[in-house]
GROMACS .gro file of C-alpha atoms in nm:
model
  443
    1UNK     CA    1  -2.103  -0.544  -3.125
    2UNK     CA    2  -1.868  -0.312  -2.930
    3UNK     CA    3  -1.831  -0.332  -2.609
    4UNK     CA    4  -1.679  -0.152  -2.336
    5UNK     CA    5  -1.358  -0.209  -2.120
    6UNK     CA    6  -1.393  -0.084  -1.768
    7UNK     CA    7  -1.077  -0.058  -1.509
    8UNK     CA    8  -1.087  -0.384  -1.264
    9UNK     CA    9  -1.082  -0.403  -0.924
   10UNK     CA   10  -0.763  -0.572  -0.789
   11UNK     CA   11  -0.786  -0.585  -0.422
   12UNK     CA   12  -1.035  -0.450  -0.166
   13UNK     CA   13  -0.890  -0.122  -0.081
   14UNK     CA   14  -0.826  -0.021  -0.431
   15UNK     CA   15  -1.021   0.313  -0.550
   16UNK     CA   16  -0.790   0.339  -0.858
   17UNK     CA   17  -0.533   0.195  -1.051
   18UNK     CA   18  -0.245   0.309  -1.296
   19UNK     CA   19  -0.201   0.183  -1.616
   20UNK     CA   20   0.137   0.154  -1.699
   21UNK     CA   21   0.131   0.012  -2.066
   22UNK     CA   22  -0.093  -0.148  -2.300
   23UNK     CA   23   0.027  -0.477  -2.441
   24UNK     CA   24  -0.172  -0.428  -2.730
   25UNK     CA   25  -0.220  -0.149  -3.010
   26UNK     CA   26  -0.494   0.022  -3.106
   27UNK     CA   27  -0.658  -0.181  -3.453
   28UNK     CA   28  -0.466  -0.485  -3.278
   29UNK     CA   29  -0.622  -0.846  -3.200
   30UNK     CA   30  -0.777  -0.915  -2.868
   31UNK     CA   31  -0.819  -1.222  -2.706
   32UNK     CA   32  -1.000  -1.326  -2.413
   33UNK     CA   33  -0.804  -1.447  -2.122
   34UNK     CA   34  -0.484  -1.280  -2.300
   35UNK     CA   35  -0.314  -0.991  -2.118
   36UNK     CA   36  -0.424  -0.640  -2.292
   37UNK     CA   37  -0.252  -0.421  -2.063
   38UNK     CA   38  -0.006  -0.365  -1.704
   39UNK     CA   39  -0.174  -0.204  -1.441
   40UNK     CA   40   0.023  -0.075  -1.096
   41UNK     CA   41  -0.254  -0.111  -0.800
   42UNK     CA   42  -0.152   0.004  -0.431
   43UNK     CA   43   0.066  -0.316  -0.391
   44UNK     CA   44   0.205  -0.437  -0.689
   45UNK     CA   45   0.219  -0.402  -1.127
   46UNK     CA   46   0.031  -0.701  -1.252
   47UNK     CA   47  -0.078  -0.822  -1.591
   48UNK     CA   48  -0.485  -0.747  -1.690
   49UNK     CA   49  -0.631  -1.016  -1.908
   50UNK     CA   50  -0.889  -0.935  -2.146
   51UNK     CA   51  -1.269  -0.973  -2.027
   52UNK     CA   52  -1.366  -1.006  -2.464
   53UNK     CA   53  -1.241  -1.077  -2.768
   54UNK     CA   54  -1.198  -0.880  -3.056
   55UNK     CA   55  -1.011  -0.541  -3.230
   56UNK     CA   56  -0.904  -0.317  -2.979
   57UNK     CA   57  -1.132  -0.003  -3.188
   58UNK     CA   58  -0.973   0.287  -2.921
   59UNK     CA   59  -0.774   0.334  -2.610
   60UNK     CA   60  -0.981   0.528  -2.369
   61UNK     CA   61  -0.686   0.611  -2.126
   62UNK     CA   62  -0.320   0.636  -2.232
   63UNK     CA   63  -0.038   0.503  -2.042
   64UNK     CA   64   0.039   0.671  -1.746
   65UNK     CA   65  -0.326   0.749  -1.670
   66UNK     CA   66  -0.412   0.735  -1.346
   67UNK     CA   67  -0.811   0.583  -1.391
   68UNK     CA   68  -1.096   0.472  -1.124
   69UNK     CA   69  -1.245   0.145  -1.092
   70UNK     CA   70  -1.511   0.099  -1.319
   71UNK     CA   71  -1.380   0.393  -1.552
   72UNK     CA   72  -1.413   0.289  -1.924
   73UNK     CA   73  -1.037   0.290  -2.052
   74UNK     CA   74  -1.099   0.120  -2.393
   75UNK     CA   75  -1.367  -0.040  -2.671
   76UNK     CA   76  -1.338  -0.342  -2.802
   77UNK     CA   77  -1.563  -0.472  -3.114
   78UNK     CA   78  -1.530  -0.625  -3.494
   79UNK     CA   79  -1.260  -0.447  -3.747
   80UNK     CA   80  -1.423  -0.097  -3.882
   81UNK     CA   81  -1.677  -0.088  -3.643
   82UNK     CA   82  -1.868   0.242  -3.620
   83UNK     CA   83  -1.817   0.338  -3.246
   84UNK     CA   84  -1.891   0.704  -3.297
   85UNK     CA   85  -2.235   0.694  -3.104
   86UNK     CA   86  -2.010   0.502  -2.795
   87UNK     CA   87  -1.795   0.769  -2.797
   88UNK     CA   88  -2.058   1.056  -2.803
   89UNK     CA   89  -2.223   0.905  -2.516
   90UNK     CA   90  -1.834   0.814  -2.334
   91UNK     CA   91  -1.817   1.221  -2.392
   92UNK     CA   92  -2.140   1.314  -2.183
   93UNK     CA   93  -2.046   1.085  -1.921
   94UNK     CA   94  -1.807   1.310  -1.802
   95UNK     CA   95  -2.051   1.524  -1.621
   96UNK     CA   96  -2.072   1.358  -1.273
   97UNK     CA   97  -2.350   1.193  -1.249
   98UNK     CA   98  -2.299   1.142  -0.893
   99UNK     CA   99  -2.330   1.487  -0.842
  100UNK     CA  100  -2.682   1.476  -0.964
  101UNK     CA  101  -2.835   1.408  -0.619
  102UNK     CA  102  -2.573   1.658  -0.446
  103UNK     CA  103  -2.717   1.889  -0.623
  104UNK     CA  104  -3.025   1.919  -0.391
  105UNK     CA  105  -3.052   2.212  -0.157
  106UNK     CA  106  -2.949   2.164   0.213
  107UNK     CA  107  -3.181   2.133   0.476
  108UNK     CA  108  -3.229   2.457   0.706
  109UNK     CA  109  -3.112   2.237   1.009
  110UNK     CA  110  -2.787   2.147   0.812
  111UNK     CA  111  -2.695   2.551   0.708
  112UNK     CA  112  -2.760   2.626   1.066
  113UNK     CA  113  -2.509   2.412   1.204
  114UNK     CA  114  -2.201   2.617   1.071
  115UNK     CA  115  -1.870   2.630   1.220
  116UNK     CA  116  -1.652   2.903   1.155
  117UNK     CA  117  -1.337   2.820   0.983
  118UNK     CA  118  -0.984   2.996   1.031
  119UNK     CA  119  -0.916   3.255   0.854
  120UNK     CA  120  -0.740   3.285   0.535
  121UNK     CA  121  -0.500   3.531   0.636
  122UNK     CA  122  -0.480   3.797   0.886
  123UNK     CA  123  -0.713   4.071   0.850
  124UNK     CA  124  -0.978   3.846   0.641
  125UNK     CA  125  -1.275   3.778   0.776
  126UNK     CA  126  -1.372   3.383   0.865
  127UNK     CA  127  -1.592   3.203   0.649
  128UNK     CA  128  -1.842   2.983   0.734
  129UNK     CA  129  -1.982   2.642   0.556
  130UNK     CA  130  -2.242   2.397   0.575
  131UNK     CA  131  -2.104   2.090   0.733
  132UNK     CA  132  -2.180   1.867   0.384
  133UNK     CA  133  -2.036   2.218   0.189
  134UNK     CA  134  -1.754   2.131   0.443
  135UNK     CA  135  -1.719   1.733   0.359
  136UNK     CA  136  -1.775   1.788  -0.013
  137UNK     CA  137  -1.485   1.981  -0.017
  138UNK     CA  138  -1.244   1.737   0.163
  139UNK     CA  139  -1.374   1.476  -0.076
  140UNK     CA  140  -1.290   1.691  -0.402
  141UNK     CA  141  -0.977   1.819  -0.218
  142UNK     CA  142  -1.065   2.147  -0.225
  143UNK     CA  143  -0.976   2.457  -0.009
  144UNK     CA  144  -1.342   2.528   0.090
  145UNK     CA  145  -1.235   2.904   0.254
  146UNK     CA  146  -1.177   2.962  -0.125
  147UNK     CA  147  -1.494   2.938  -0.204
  148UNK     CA  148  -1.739   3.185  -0.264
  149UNK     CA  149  -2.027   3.139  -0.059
  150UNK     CA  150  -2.431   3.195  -0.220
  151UNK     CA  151  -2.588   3.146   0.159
  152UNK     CA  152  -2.693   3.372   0.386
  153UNK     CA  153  -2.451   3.609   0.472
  154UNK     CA  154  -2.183   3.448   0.220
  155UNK     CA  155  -2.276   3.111   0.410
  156UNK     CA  156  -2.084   2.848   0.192
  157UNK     CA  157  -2.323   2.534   0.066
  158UNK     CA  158  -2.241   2.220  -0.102
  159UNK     CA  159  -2.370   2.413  -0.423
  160UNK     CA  160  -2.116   2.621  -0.408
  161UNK     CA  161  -1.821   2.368  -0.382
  162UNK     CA  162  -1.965   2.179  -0.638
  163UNK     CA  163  -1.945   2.471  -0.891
  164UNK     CA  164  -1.616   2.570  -0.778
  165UNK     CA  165  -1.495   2.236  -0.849
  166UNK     CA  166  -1.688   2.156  -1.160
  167UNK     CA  167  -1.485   2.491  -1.291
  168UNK     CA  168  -1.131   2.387  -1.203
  169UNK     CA  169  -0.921   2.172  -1.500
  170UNK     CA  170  -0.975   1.818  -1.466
  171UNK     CA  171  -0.683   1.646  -1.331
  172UNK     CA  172  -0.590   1.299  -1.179
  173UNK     CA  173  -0.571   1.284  -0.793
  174UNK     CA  174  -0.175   1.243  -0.850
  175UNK     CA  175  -0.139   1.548  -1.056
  176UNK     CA  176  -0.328   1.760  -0.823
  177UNK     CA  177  -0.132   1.652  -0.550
  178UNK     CA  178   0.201   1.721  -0.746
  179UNK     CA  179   0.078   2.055  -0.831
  180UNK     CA  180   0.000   2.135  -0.528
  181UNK     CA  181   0.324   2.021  -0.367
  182UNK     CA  182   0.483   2.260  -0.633
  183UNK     CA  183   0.300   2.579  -0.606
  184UNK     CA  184   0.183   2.507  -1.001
  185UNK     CA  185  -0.166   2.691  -1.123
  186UNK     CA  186  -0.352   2.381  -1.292
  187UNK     CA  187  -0.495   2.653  -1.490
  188UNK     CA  188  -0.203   2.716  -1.648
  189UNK     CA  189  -0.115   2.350  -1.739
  190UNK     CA  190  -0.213   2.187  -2.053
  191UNK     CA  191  -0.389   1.801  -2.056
  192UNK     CA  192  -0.281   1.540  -2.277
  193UNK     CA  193  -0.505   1.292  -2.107
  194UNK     CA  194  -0.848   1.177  -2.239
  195UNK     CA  195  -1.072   1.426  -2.251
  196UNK     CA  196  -0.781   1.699  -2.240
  197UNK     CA  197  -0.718   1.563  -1.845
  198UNK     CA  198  -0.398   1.673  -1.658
  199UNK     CA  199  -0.176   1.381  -1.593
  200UNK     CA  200   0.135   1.380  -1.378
  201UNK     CA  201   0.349   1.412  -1.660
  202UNK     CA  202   0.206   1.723  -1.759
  203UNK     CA  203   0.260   1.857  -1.389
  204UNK     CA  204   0.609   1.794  -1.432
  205UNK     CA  205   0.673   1.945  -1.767
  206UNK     CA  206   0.519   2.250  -1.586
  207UNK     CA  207   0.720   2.201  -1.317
  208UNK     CA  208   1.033   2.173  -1.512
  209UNK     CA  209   0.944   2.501  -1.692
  210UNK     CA  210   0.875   2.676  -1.399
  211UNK     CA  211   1.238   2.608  -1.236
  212UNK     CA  212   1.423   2.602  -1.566
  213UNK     CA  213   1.463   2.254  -1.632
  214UNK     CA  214   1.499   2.167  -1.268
  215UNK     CA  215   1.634   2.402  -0.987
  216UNK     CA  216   2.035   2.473  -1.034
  217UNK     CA  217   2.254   2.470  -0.739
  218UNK     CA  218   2.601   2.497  -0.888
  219UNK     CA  219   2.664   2.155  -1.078
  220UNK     CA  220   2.389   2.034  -0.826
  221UNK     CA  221   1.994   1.958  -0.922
  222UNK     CA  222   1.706   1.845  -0.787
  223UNK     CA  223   1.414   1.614  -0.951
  224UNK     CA  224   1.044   1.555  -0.814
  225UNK     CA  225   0.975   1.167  -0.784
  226UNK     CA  226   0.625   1.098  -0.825
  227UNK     CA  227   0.450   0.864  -0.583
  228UNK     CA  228   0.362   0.505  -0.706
  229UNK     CA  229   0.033   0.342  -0.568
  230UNK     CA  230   0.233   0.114  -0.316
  231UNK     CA  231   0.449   0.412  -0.199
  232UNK     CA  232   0.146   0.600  -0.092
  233UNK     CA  233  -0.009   0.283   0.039
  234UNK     CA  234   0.294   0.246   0.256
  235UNK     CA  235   0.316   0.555   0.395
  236UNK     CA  236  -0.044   0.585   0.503
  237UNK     CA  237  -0.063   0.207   0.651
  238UNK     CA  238   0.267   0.336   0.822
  239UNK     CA  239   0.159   0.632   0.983
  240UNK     CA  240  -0.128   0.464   1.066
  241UNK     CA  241   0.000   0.220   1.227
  242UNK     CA  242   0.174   0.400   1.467
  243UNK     CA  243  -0.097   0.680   1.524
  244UNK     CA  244  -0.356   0.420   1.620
  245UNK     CA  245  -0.134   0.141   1.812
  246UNK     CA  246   0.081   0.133   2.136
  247UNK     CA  247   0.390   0.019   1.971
  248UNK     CA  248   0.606  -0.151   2.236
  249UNK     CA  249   0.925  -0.313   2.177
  250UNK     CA  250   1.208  -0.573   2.327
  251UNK     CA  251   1.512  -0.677   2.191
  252UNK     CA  252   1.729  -0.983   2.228
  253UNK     CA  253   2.055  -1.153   2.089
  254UNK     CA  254   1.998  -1.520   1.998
  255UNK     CA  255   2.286  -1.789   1.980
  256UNK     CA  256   2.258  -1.904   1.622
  257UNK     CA  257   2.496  -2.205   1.609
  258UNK     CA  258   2.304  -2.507   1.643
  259UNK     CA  259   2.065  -2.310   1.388
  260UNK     CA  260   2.366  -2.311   1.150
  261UNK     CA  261   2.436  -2.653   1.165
  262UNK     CA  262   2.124  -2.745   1.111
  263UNK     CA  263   2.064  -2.549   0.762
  264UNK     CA  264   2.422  -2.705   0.675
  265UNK     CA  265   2.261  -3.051   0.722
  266UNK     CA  266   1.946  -2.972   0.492
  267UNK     CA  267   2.225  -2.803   0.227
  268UNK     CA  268   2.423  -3.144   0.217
  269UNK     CA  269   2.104  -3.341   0.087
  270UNK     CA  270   2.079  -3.054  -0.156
  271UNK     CA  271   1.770  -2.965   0.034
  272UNK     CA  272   1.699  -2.523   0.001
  273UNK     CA  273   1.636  -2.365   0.337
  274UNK     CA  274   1.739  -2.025   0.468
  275UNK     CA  275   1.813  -1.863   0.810
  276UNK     CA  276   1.468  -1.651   0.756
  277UNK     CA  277   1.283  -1.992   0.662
  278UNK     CA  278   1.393  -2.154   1.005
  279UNK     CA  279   1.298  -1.792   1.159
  280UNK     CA  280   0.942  -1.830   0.999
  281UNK     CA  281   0.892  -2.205   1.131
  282UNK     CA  282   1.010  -2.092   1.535
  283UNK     CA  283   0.743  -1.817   1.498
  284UNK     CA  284   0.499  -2.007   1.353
  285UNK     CA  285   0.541  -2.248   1.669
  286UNK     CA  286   0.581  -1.968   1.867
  287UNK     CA  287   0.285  -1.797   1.782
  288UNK     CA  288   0.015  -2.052   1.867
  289UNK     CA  289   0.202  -2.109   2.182
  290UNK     CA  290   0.147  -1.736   2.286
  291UNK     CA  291  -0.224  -1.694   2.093
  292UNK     CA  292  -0.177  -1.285   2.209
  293UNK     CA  293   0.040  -1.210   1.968
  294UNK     CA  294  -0.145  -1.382   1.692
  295UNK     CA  295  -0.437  -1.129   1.743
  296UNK     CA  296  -0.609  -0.840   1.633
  297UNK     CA  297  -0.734  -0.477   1.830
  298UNK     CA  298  -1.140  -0.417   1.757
  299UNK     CA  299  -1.391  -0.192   1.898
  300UNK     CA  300  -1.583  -0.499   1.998
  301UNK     CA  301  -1.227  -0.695   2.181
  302UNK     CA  302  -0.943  -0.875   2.086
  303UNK     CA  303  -0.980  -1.142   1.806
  304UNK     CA  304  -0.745  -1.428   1.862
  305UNK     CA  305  -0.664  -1.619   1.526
  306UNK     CA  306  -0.655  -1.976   1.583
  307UNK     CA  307  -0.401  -2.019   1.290
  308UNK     CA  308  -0.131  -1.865   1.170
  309UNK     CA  309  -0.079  -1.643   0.829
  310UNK     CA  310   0.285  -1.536   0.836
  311UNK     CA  311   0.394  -1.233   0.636
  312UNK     CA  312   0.712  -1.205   0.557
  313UNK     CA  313   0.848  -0.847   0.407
  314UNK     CA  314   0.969  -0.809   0.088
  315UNK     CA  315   1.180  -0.528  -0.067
  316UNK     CA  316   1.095  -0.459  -0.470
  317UNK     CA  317   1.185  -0.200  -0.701
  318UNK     CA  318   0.841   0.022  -0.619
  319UNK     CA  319   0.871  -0.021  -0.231
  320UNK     CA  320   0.769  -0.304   0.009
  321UNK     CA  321   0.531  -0.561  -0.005
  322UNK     CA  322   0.416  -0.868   0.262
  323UNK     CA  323   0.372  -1.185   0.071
  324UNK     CA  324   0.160  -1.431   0.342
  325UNK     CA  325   0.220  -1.777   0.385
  326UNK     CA  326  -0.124  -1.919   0.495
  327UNK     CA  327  -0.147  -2.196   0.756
  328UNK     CA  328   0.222  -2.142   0.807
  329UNK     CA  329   0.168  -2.325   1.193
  330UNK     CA  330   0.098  -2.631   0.968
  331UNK     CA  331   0.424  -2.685   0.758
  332UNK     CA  332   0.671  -2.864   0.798
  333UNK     CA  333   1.017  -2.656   0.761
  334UNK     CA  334   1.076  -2.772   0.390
  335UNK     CA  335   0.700  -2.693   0.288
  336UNK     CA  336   0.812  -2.318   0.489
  337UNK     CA  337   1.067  -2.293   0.301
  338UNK     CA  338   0.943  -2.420  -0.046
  339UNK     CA  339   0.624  -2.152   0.014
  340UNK     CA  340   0.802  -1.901   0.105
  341UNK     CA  341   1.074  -1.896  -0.194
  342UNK     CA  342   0.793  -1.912  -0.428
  343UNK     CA  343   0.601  -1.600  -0.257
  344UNK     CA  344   0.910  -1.392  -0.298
  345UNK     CA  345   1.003  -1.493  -0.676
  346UNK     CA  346   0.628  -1.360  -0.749
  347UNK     CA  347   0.655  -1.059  -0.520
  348UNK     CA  348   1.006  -0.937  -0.742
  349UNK     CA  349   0.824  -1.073  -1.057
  350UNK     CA  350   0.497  -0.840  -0.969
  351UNK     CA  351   0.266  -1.197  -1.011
  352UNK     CA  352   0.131  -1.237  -0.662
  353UNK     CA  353  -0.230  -1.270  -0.641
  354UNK     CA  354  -0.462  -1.072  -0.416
  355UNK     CA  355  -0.554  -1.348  -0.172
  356UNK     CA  356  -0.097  -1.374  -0.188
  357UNK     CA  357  -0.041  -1.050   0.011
  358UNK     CA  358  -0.345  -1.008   0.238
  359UNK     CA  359  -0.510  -1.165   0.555
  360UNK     CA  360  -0.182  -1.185   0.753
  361UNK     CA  361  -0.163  -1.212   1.145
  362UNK     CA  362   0.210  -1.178   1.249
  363UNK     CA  363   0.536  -1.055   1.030
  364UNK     CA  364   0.884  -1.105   1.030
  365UNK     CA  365   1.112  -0.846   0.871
  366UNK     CA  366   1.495  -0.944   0.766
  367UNK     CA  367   1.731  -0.730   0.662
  368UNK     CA  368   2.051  -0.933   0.763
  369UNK     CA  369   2.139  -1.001   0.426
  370UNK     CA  370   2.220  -0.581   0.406
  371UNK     CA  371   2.466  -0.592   0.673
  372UNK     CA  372   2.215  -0.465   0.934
  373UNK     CA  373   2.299  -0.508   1.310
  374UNK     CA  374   1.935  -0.471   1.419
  375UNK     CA  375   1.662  -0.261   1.391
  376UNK     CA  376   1.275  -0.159   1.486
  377UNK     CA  377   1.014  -0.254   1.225
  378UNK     CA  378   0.663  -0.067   1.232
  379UNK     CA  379   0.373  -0.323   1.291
  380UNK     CA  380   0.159  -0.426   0.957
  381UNK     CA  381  -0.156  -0.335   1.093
  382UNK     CA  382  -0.423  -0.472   1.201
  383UNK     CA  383  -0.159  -0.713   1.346
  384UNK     CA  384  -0.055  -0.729   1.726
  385UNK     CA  385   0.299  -0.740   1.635
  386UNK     CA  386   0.629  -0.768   1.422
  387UNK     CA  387   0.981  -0.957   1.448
  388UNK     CA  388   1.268  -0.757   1.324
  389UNK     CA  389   1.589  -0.987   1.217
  390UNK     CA  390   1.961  -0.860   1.159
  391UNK     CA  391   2.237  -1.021   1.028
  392UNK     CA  392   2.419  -1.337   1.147
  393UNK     CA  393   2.773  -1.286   1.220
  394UNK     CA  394   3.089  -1.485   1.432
  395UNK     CA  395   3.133  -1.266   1.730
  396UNK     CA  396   3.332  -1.340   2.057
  397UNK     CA  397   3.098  -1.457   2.323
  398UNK     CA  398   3.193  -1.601   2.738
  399UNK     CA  399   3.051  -1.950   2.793
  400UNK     CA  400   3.138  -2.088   3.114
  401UNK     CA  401   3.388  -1.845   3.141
  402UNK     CA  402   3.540  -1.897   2.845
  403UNK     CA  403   3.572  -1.656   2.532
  404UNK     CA  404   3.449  -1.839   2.208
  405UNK     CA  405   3.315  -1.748   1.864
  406UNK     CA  406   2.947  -1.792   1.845
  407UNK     CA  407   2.731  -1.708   1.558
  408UNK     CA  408   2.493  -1.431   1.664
  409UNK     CA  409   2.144  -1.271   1.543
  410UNK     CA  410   1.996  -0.990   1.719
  411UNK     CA  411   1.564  -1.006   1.704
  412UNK     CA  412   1.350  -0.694   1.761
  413UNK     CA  413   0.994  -0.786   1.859
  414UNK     CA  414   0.778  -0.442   1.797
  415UNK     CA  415   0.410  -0.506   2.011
  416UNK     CA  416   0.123  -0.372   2.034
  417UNK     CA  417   0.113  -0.243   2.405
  418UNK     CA  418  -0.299  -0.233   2.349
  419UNK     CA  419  -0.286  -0.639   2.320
  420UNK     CA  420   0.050  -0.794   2.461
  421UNK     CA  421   0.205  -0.644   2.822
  422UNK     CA  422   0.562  -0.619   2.827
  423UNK     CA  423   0.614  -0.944   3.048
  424UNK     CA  424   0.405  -1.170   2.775
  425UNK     CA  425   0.581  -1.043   2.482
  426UNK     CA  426   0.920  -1.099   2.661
  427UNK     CA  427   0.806  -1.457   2.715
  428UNK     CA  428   0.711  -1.481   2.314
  429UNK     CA  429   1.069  -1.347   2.190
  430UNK     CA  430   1.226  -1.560   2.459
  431UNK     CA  431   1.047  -1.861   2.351
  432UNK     CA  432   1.143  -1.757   2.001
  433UNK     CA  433   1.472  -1.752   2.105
  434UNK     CA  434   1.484  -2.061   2.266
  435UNK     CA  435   1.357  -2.267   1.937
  436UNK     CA  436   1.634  -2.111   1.719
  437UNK     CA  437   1.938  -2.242   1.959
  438UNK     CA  438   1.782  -2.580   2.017
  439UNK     CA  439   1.637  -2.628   1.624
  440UNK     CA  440   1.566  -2.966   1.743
  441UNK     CA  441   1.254  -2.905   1.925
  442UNK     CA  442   1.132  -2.777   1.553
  443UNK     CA  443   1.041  -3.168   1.500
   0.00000   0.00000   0.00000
């Protein structure tokens, strides 16, 4: 018997998820536990096994689709199966049945309590809306002021938004917002999705048209680069981060030498640890040392973490991601090391699992190996901080009042003001500092 392949959930803030290919044809085998198709989530592309096994009858949503969780997105059943009645009913399912309920009339209390909203443009009068009209709206990402209100006095009600948006073209969330971004009618824009959807692609091909196969300045163009799922993710747990924290920060220059002949000791026994790894192991220490900065900001208080989940910032092709090392206060600098090589092979290789890349409590952020002095990282919220690494390079230094070559790193520590004052979070980097030039007290 057919059955029904719905879009998985991979992680728990993921509302949708884009399917970049499917490993297997339509009227091709399927096999439980086998990959059937690539899916980019708000972190990472990974590989979706099969939930059945079977023909793969129809492909519900092409690649390139963006789909929600729980959407169907293909049937799977026994060679010449008669899926025709599946379909018909996949077909009716696209009137929302979640809008069955928000359907109902609003309450008298509800169209009473109306804000005006600005107006459109000048010389047009304000319209009003029902604060669920209002919210409805925002949800659907809809304009509500163009609207055409059925209230009282051209009141706006949820009704109303509803109908408004059951009458635009269908179109993925990504589409709209590259549409919109463009100045592009959906109207005008053909689907090729399921169900004759707009998908980004077709945005773009309008786009395209619109400015002539791109916009001409001389021998000079321009292209539109649609935003991947861990693009967007970044920038909103960016901005977030520093709308809702305090973000503090301290640098200082640390005295690497000792540091490097320790790693050239481990590289003699043919034994694999970087710079970064002994970086991760002093802020490991460091951090249960200074339990502050291992914490989290709640409404309730400040949740210390009695053990340490390191992040540790990756660059890949689609943006950045923060691989964890769990119980990283617990290994030993080879195990550190060892962990966090394997982390960042799977982060470039897009295999990390979900439980890989979440439940962090401190990051550190390198980007020495790209020639960088120093710079300020953005904390990875909800932690209370972030350590910032340059590069390590031979620089003339005065000891005793003498000028030698030293090999020098310069740390950023980025706080959260809200948690850590500026005199404990000095002590931290200090400390920090202080492990690095006597790698010794690492044992």
């Amino acid at each position: 018997m057919a059955e029904i392949v719905i879009m998985p959930k991979q992680g728990l803030q993921m509302t949708e998820g884009l399917i970049t290919s499917w490993l297997v044809d339509e009227g091709g085998t399927v096999t439980k536990g086998v990959p059937l198709f690539e899916m980019e989530t708000d972190k990472l592309t990974i590989e979706i096994d099969a939930t059945v096994s079977g023909t793969l009858l129809k492909i519900l949503q092409e690649s390139g689709a963006e789909v929600p969780i729980t959407e169907p997105i293909a049937i799977v059943g026994e060679p010449g199966e008669d899926i025709s009645e599946i379909l018909a009913q996949l077909g009716t399912a696209s009137a929302p049945a979640e809008n069955q309920e928000l359907l109902r009339e609003e309450t008298v209390s509800e169209m009473l309590a109306v804000t005006p909203l600005v107006p459109v443009a000048e010389g047009v009068t304000s319209k009003y809306a029902t604060p669920r009209a209002k919210m409805t709206a925002e949800e659907k990402t809809i304009d509500y002021r163009a609207v055409t209100g059925t209230g009282p006095d051209g009141l706006i009600i949820e009704r109303d938004v509803l109908n408004f948006a059951n009458n635009q073209p269908k179109a993925s969330p990504l589409a709209k917002k590259v549409a919109a971004l463009n100045d592009v009618d959906l109207a005008d824009v053909a689907g090729s999705g399921y169900h004759d959807k707009i998908m980004t692609d077709d945005v773009l091909a309008a786009v395209a048209q619109k400015i002539g196969q791109r916009l001409v300045h001389g021998t000079r163009s321009e292209k539109l680069v649609p935003l991947s799922g861990m693009r967007k993710v970044v920038a909103s747990r960016m901005k977030e981060s520093l709308h809702e924290m305090a973000q503090a920060n301290h640098r200082i220059t640390v005295d690497m030498t000792e540091a490097v002949k320790l790693r050239a000791q481990f590289k003699a026994f043919d034994i694999k640890v970087s710079f970064n790894d002994i970086v991760l192991r002093c802020v490991a220490k460091a951090l249960m040392e200074f339990p502050m900065m291992n914490s989290s900001w709640t409404d309730k208080g400040i949740v210390q973490k009695e053990y340490v989940n390191l992040g540790m910032a990756v660059a890949v092709d689609a943006g950045l991601i923060v691989p964890v090392i769990a119980n990283a206060d617990l290994m030993t600098l080879q195990d550190l090391a060892s962990c966090s090589s394997a982390l960042a092979q799977k982060a470039k290789t897009n295999t990390l699992k979900p439980d890989e890349y979440s439940g962090g409590t401190f990051t550190v952020s390198n980007l020495g190996m790209f020639d960088i002095d120093g710079f300020t990282a953005i904390i990875n919220p909800p932690e209370a901080g972030i350590l910032a690494v340059g590069k390590l390079a031979k620089q003339p230094v005065v000891v005793k009042d003498e000028v030698v070559i030293r090999s020098l790193m310069q740390l950023s520590l980025t706080y959260d003001h809200r948690i850590v004052d500026g005199a404990p979070a000095a002590q931290f980097l200090r400390r920090i500092k202080g492990l690095l030039e006597n790698p010794g007290l690492l044992v």
